[in-house]
Amino acid sequence: MKKLSTLMALSTGGIMAFTACGDGGGKARAVSLTSARYGETGGAEVTQYTLTNANGMIVKVLNYGGIITDIITPDKSGAPGNVVLSYDSLSGYLQAGNPYFGTLVGRYANRIANAQFSLDGVTYKLAPNNNGNTLHGGLKGFDKVIWKATPQAGDSSLLLEYRSADGEEGYPGNLDVKVVYTLTADNALQIDYTATTDKATPINLTNHSYFNLSAGQSHDILGHELQLRAPRYTPVNENLIPLGRLDSVAGTAMDFTTPHKIGERISQVQGGYDHNWVLEEGEGLQEFGMLYDSVSGRVMTVATTEPGVQFYSGNFLDGSLKNTRNNAVYGKHAGMCLETQHFPDSPNQPSFPSAILRPGETYKQTTVYRFAVRK
């Protein structure tokens, strides 16, 4: 895996993986997987699956929407905390206006302009659910369906499967999607996506977790330090649709090639950060980003096979969400997203990397979120 050349710049004391205590033999135990009923929606049972490794890292996932409800990791003093924004029950995730907390997003993550695209001479109409554009798959995207969930051998992974029928939300082709969540022994959450189709179709899958590495100690993420190995970004119009060009980040508030606090220059960006960064070109899984919270000492690095990442600074959170975990008030900038992806509106932007999947091809995407602490 290609590493950021300045990863260690955030830490004069070094970045340390958290490890299990009390294991005299030094041998890590296998990751465990358990499940429990979480509720019901539309007559279907919702189950929560819990992955736990020997170091005490915990990841909890629902079969509804593929939602990550918890990523629990220790801070620099060893105290565990949930580093993603979440709710106290299923009702939170079902409420109107839920901003995709922890969800799997598809068939096409991010925006498609004017809720339509043309492919092979045919124009396809989609649901205009965001200022006349289509956002995150439409009215009922992958975030609002029940996935078939199957624990995998070894109990370190959970397989989720869903067939998106031809014409669902206006998209062509029967799309068969598989997503595997894996909790590793070295404190990483790996997400592997694959898909096949029987008709050409756009596809762009991602996860929409909102991170706050302080686990509630800080009410916003403006003090978090972010670094992105991304020399360019895609500028957008007032409705967050790309203008079709790739601009350099150099000398702008979009430059995170060296670490900056998120709040340091956010006032220079109209509306806050909600843009696609163009990652350095390379092959295979590449580490491109680091997020650091000095309050807790937690560090998260991110690697992906995708060409871009949407950094969203939680600009539309307004404190109105109900059934939040521990009655937390999720106000503006309470959490931030790093959504690995193809570029927004790629089906209408011929100069962008193609996001079209055709019969006989297999869509593949891998993203890894790795957690550690800085002492």
Coordinates of C-alpha atoms in Angstrom, one line a residue:
M1 CA 0.0 0.0 0.0
K2 CA 1.3 3.4 -0.9
K3 CA 1.8 5.6 2.1
L4 CA 1.4 9.3 2.7
S5 CA 4.9 10.7 2.8
T6 CA 4.0 13.0 5.7
L7 CA 1.8 10.8 7.8
M8 CA 4.0 11.1 10.8
A9 CA 4.0 14.9 10.6
L10 CA 0.9 15.0 12.8
S11 CA 2.7 13.3 15.7
T12 CA 6.0 14.2 17.3
G13 CA 5.4 11.3 19.7
G14 CA 4.5 8.8 17.0
I15 CA 1.3 7.1 16.1
M16 CA 0.6 3.9 18.0
A17 CA -1.9 1.1 17.3
F18 CA -3.9 0.2 20.3
T19 CA -3.4 -3.4 21.4
A20 CA -5.1 -6.0 23.6
C21 CA -4.1 -6.1 27.3
G22 CA -3.8 -9.1 29.5
D23 CA -2.9 -11.6 26.8
G24 CA 0.3 -13.1 28.2
G25 CA 1.0 -15.1 25.1
G26 CA 0.8 -12.0 22.9
K27 CA -1.4 -13.9 20.4
A28 CA -4.4 -12.0 19.2
R29 CA -7.7 -13.8 19.6
A30 CA -10.0 -14.1 16.6
V31 CA -12.5 -11.5 15.8
S32 CA -16.0 -12.4 17.1
L33 CA -19.4 -11.8 15.5
T34 CA -22.7 -11.7 17.2
S35 CA -26.2 -10.6 16.2
A36 CA -29.3 -9.3 17.9
R37 CA -32.8 -8.1 16.8
Y38 CA -32.8 -4.3 16.3
G39 CA -36.4 -3.7 15.2
E40 CA -38.7 -4.0 12.3
T41 CA -39.6 -1.9 9.2
G42 CA -42.0 -2.6 6.4
G43 CA -42.7 -6.0 7.9
A44 CA -39.0 -7.0 7.7
E45 CA -36.9 -7.7 10.7
V46 CA -33.8 -5.5 11.2
T47 CA -30.8 -7.2 12.8
Q48 CA -27.7 -5.6 14.3
Y49 CA -24.4 -7.4 13.8
T50 CA -21.5 -6.8 16.1
L51 CA -17.8 -7.4 15.2
T52 CA -15.3 -7.3 18.0
N53 CA -11.5 -7.8 17.8
A54 CA -9.0 -8.7 20.5
N55 CA -8.0 -5.0 21.1
G56 CA -11.6 -4.0 22.0
M57 CA -12.4 -2.3 18.7
I58 CA -16.1 -2.8 17.9
V59 CA -18.0 -2.3 14.7
K60 CA -21.8 -2.6 14.6
V61 CA -23.8 -2.9 11.3
L62 CA -27.5 -3.2 10.4
N63 CA -28.9 -5.2 7.6
Y64 CA -31.2 -2.2 7.0
G65 CA -29.3 0.2 4.7
G66 CA -26.0 -1.5 5.5
I67 CA -25.8 1.1 8.3
I68 CA -22.7 1.4 10.5
T69 CA -24.2 2.3 13.9
D70 CA -21.0 2.1 15.9
I71 CA -17.2 2.2 15.5
I72 CA -15.9 2.0 19.0
T73 CA -12.2 2.6 19.6
P74 CA -10.2 3.6 22.7
D75 CA -8.7 7.0 23.1
K76 CA -5.2 7.8 24.2
S77 CA -6.1 7.0 27.8
G78 CA -7.7 3.7 26.8
A79 CA -11.3 4.8 27.3
P80 CA -13.6 3.4 24.5
G81 CA -15.9 5.7 22.5
N82 CA -18.1 5.6 19.4
V83 CA -16.5 7.7 16.7
V84 CA -19.5 7.9 14.3
L85 CA -22.7 9.9 14.8
S86 CA -25.6 7.6 15.6
Y87 CA -29.0 7.1 17.0
D88 CA -30.4 5.3 20.0
S89 CA -32.8 3.1 18.0
L90 CA -34.0 2.2 14.6
S91 CA -36.6 5.0 14.8
G92 CA -33.7 7.5 14.4
Y93 CA -32.5 6.0 11.2
L94 CA -36.1 5.9 9.9
Q95 CA -36.9 9.5 10.6
A96 CA -37.5 12.0 7.8
G97 CA -34.4 14.0 7.1
N98 CA -32.0 11.4 8.4
P99 CA -28.8 12.6 6.6
Y100 CA -27.6 9.1 5.7
F101 CA -25.9 8.4 9.0
G102 CA -23.6 5.4 8.4
T103 CA -25.4 4.1 5.3
L104 CA -24.4 2.3 2.2
V105 CA -25.1 4.6 -0.6
G106 CA -26.1 3.6 -4.2
R107 CA -26.9 2.9 -6.9
Y108 CA -25.1 6.2 -7.5
A109 CA -23.6 8.1 -4.6
N110 CA -23.5 11.9 -4.7
R111 CA -25.3 13.9 -7.3
I112 CA -26.5 13.4 -10.9
A113 CA -27.4 16.8 -12.5
N114 CA -31.0 17.4 -13.5
A115 CA -32.0 13.9 -12.4
Q116 CA -31.2 12.4 -15.7
F117 CA -28.4 10.9 -17.8
S118 CA -28.0 9.5 -21.3
L119 CA -26.4 6.1 -22.0
D120 CA -26.0 4.4 -25.3
G121 CA -28.6 6.7 -26.9
V122 CA -31.2 6.4 -24.2
T123 CA -32.1 9.1 -21.7
Y124 CA -33.0 7.8 -18.2
K125 CA -35.1 9.9 -15.8
L126 CA -34.4 9.7 -12.1
A127 CA -36.0 11.1 -9.0
P128 CA -35.2 14.8 -8.4
N129 CA -34.7 14.7 -4.6
N130 CA -32.1 17.5 -4.2
N131 CA -32.6 20.9 -5.8
G132 CA -33.8 19.2 -9.0
N133 CA -30.9 16.8 -9.0
T134 CA -30.7 13.2 -7.9
L135 CA -28.8 12.6 -4.6
H136 CA -27.5 9.2 -3.3
G137 CA -29.6 6.9 -5.4
G138 CA -32.9 8.7 -5.3
L139 CA -36.0 8.4 -3.0
K140 CA -35.3 4.9 -1.9
G141 CA -31.6 4.2 -2.5
F142 CA -29.5 1.4 -1.1
D143 CA -29.6 3.2 2.3
K144 CA -33.3 2.4 2.8
V145 CA -33.5 -1.3 1.8
I146 CA -33.1 -4.6 3.7
W147 CA -29.9 -6.4 2.7
K148 CA -29.4 -10.1 3.0
A149 CA -26.7 -10.5 5.7
T150 CA -24.5 -13.5 6.1
P151 CA -21.6 -13.9 8.6
Q152 CA -18.5 -15.2 7.0
A153 CA -16.2 -18.0 8.0
G154 CA -13.9 -16.9 10.8
D155 CA -16.4 -14.3 12.1
S156 CA -14.3 -11.4 11.0
S157 CA -16.6 -10.4 8.1
L158 CA -20.2 -9.7 7.3
L159 CA -21.4 -10.2 3.8
L160 CA -24.4 -8.0 2.6
E161 CA -26.2 -8.7 -0.6
Y162 CA -28.9 -6.8 -2.6
R163 CA -30.4 -7.1 -6.0
S164 CA -31.4 -3.7 -7.4
A165 CA -34.1 -4.5 -10.0
D166 CA -34.1 -3.1 -13.6
G167 CA -35.8 0.2 -13.4
E168 CA -35.4 0.7 -9.7
E169 CA -35.2 4.5 -9.1
G170 CA -35.0 4.9 -12.9
Y171 CA -31.7 3.0 -13.3
P172 CA -31.3 0.4 -16.0
G173 CA -30.3 -3.2 -15.4
N174 CA -30.6 -5.8 -12.7
L175 CA -27.7 -5.0 -10.5
D176 CA -26.4 -7.6 -8.0
V177 CA -24.4 -6.0 -5.3
K178 CA -22.2 -7.6 -2.6
V179 CA -20.6 -5.6 0.2
V180 CA -18.3 -7.2 2.8
Y181 CA -17.5 -5.4 6.1
T182 CA -14.3 -6.8 7.7
L183 CA -12.9 -5.9 11.1
T184 CA -9.2 -6.7 11.1
A185 CA -6.9 -7.7 14.0
D186 CA -4.9 -4.5 13.5
N187 CA -7.9 -2.2 14.1
A188 CA -9.1 -1.5 10.6
L189 CA -12.5 -1.6 9.1
Q190 CA -12.3 -2.8 5.5
I191 CA -15.2 -2.4 3.1
D192 CA -15.1 -4.4 -0.2
Y193 CA -17.8 -3.7 -2.8
T194 CA -18.5 -5.8 -5.9
A195 CA -21.4 -5.7 -8.4
T196 CA -22.5 -7.1 -11.7
T197 CA -25.3 -6.1 -14.1
D198 CA -27.2 -7.4 -17.1
K199 CA -27.5 -3.9 -18.7
A200 CA -25.1 -1.0 -18.8
T201 CA -25.7 1.2 -15.8
P202 CA -24.0 3.9 -13.7
I203 CA -22.7 2.7 -10.4
N204 CA -21.0 4.6 -7.6
L205 CA -21.0 3.0 -4.1
T206 CA -19.7 4.4 -0.9
N207 CA -20.3 4.5 2.9
H208 CA -21.7 7.7 4.5
S209 CA -20.5 7.5 8.1
Y210 CA -20.1 10.8 9.9
F211 CA -16.9 10.8 12.0
N212 CA -16.1 12.7 15.2
L213 CA -13.0 11.1 16.6
S214 CA -13.6 12.8 20.0
A215 CA -16.6 10.4 20.5
G216 CA -18.7 13.3 21.9
Q217 CA -16.0 15.2 23.9
S218 CA -16.1 17.9 21.2
H219 CA -19.4 19.1 19.7
D220 CA -17.9 19.6 16.3
I221 CA -15.0 18.5 14.1
L222 CA -13.6 22.0 13.4
G223 CA -10.6 21.2 15.6
H224 CA -9.8 17.9 13.8
E225 CA -6.7 18.0 11.6
L226 CA -7.1 16.6 8.1
Q227 CA -4.6 15.6 5.5
L228 CA -5.5 14.5 2.0
R229 CA -3.1 13.4 -0.7
A230 CA -5.2 15.1 -3.3
P231 CA -3.7 17.9 -5.6
R232 CA -6.9 18.8 -7.3
Y233 CA -10.6 19.0 -6.7
T234 CA -13.8 19.4 -8.7
P235 CA -15.3 22.9 -8.3
V236 CA -19.1 23.0 -8.2
N237 CA -22.0 25.4 -8.8
E238 CA -24.5 26.6 -6.2
N239 CA -26.3 23.2 -6.2
L240 CA -23.0 21.3 -5.7
I241 CA -22.9 20.0 -9.3
P242 CA -19.3 19.8 -10.7
L243 CA -18.4 22.4 -13.4
G244 CA -16.5 19.7 -15.3
R245 CA -13.0 20.8 -14.6
L246 CA -10.3 19.8 -12.2
D247 CA -8.8 22.7 -10.3
S248 CA -5.5 22.8 -8.3
V249 CA -5.9 23.1 -4.6
A250 CA -2.6 25.0 -4.3
G251 CA -2.9 28.3 -2.5
T252 CA -6.5 27.7 -1.6
A253 CA -8.6 26.6 1.4
M254 CA -9.0 23.3 -0.4
D255 CA -5.4 22.4 0.1
F256 CA -5.0 19.6 2.6
T257 CA -1.8 18.1 1.2
T258 CA -0.3 19.1 4.5
P259 CA -2.3 18.9 7.8
H260 CA -4.8 21.7 8.5
K261 CA -7.5 22.0 11.1
I262 CA -10.9 21.8 9.4
G263 CA -12.1 25.0 11.0
E264 CA -8.9 26.9 10.0
R265 CA -10.1 28.1 6.6
I266 CA -13.7 26.8 6.4
S267 CA -15.1 30.3 6.3
Q268 CA -13.3 30.9 3.0
V269 CA -15.4 28.1 1.4
Q270 CA -19.0 29.1 0.6
G271 CA -21.3 26.8 2.6
G272 CA -18.4 24.8 4.0
Y273 CA -16.6 21.8 2.6
D274 CA -18.8 19.5 0.5
H275 CA -16.6 18.8 -2.5
N276 CA -14.9 15.9 -4.4
W277 CA -11.1 15.8 -4.0
V278 CA -9.2 14.2 -6.9
L279 CA -6.7 11.7 -5.4
E280 CA -3.2 11.2 -6.8
E281 CA -3.3 8.6 -9.6
G282 CA -2.0 5.1 -8.7
E283 CA -2.8 1.5 -8.9
G284 CA -4.5 -0.6 -6.3
L285 CA -5.3 0.3 -2.7
Q286 CA -3.6 3.6 -1.7
E287 CA -3.6 5.4 1.6
F288 CA -4.6 9.0 0.9
G289 CA -5.9 10.6 4.1
M290 CA -5.4 11.1 7.8
L291 CA -7.8 12.5 10.4
Y292 CA -6.5 13.4 13.9
D293 CA -8.2 14.6 17.0
S294 CA -6.0 16.1 19.7
V295 CA -8.7 15.9 22.3
S296 CA -8.9 12.1 22.3
G297 CA -5.6 11.3 20.5
R298 CA -7.4 9.2 18.0
V299 CA -6.0 8.9 14.5
M300 CA -7.9 7.5 11.5
T301 CA -6.1 6.8 8.2
V302 CA -8.1 6.1 5.0
A303 CA -7.1 4.0 1.9
T304 CA -9.1 3.4 -1.2
T305 CA -9.0 2.1 -4.8
E306 CA -11.3 4.9 -5.9
P307 CA -10.3 8.1 -7.9
G308 CA -11.9 10.5 -5.5
V309 CA -13.2 11.3 -2.1
Q310 CA -16.1 13.6 -1.0
F311 CA -15.1 15.5 2.1
Y312 CA -18.3 16.8 3.7
S313 CA -18.0 18.9 6.9
G314 CA -21.6 18.4 8.1
N315 CA -22.7 21.8 7.0
F316 CA -26.5 20.9 6.9
L317 CA -26.6 19.4 10.4
D318 CA -28.8 21.8 12.5
G319 CA -29.5 20.1 15.8
S320 CA -33.0 19.0 14.8
L321 CA -32.4 15.2 14.6
K322 CA -34.3 13.1 17.1
N323 CA -33.5 9.9 18.9
T324 CA -29.8 10.6 18.9
R325 CA -27.4 8.5 20.9
N326 CA -27.2 9.9 24.5
N327 CA -29.5 12.7 23.4
A328 CA -26.6 14.4 21.7
V329 CA -27.4 17.6 19.8
Y330 CA -25.9 17.2 16.3
G331 CA -25.4 20.8 15.2
K332 CA -23.5 22.2 12.3
H333 CA -20.2 20.4 11.8
A334 CA -20.9 17.8 14.5
G335 CA -19.4 15.2 12.2
M336 CA -17.6 14.9 8.9
C337 CA -17.6 12.3 6.0
L338 CA -14.9 11.0 3.8
E339 CA -16.9 9.2 1.1
T340 CA -14.6 7.4 -1.3
Q341 CA -16.1 7.5 -4.7
H342 CA -16.2 8.2 -8.4
F343 CA -16.7 11.8 -9.2
P344 CA -20.2 13.4 -8.8
D345 CA -22.3 13.6 -12.0
S346 CA -19.8 11.4 -13.9
P347 CA -22.6 10.0 -16.2
N348 CA -23.0 13.6 -17.5
Q349 CA -19.3 14.5 -17.5
P350 CA -17.4 12.7 -20.3
S351 CA -14.1 14.1 -19.1
F352 CA -14.5 12.4 -15.7
P353 CA -13.4 8.8 -15.1
S354 CA -16.2 6.5 -16.3
A355 CA -18.7 5.2 -13.8
I356 CA -20.5 2.9 -16.2
L357 CA -20.7 -0.8 -15.5
R358 CA -21.5 -3.1 -18.5
P359 CA -22.6 -6.8 -18.7
G360 CA -19.6 -9.1 -18.3
E361 CA -17.7 -6.6 -16.1
T362 CA -17.4 -6.6 -12.3
Y363 CA -17.4 -3.4 -10.3
K364 CA -14.9 -3.5 -7.5
Q365 CA -14.1 -1.0 -4.8
T366 CA -12.2 -1.3 -1.5
T367 CA -11.9 1.3 1.2
V368 CA -10.1 0.8 4.5
Y369 CA -10.5 3.0 7.6
R370 CA -7.7 2.3 10.1
F371 CA -7.7 3.5 13.7
A372 CA -4.8 4.2 16.1
V373 CA -3.9 6.7 18.9
R374 CA -1.3 9.4 19.3
K375 CA 0.1 9.3 22.9

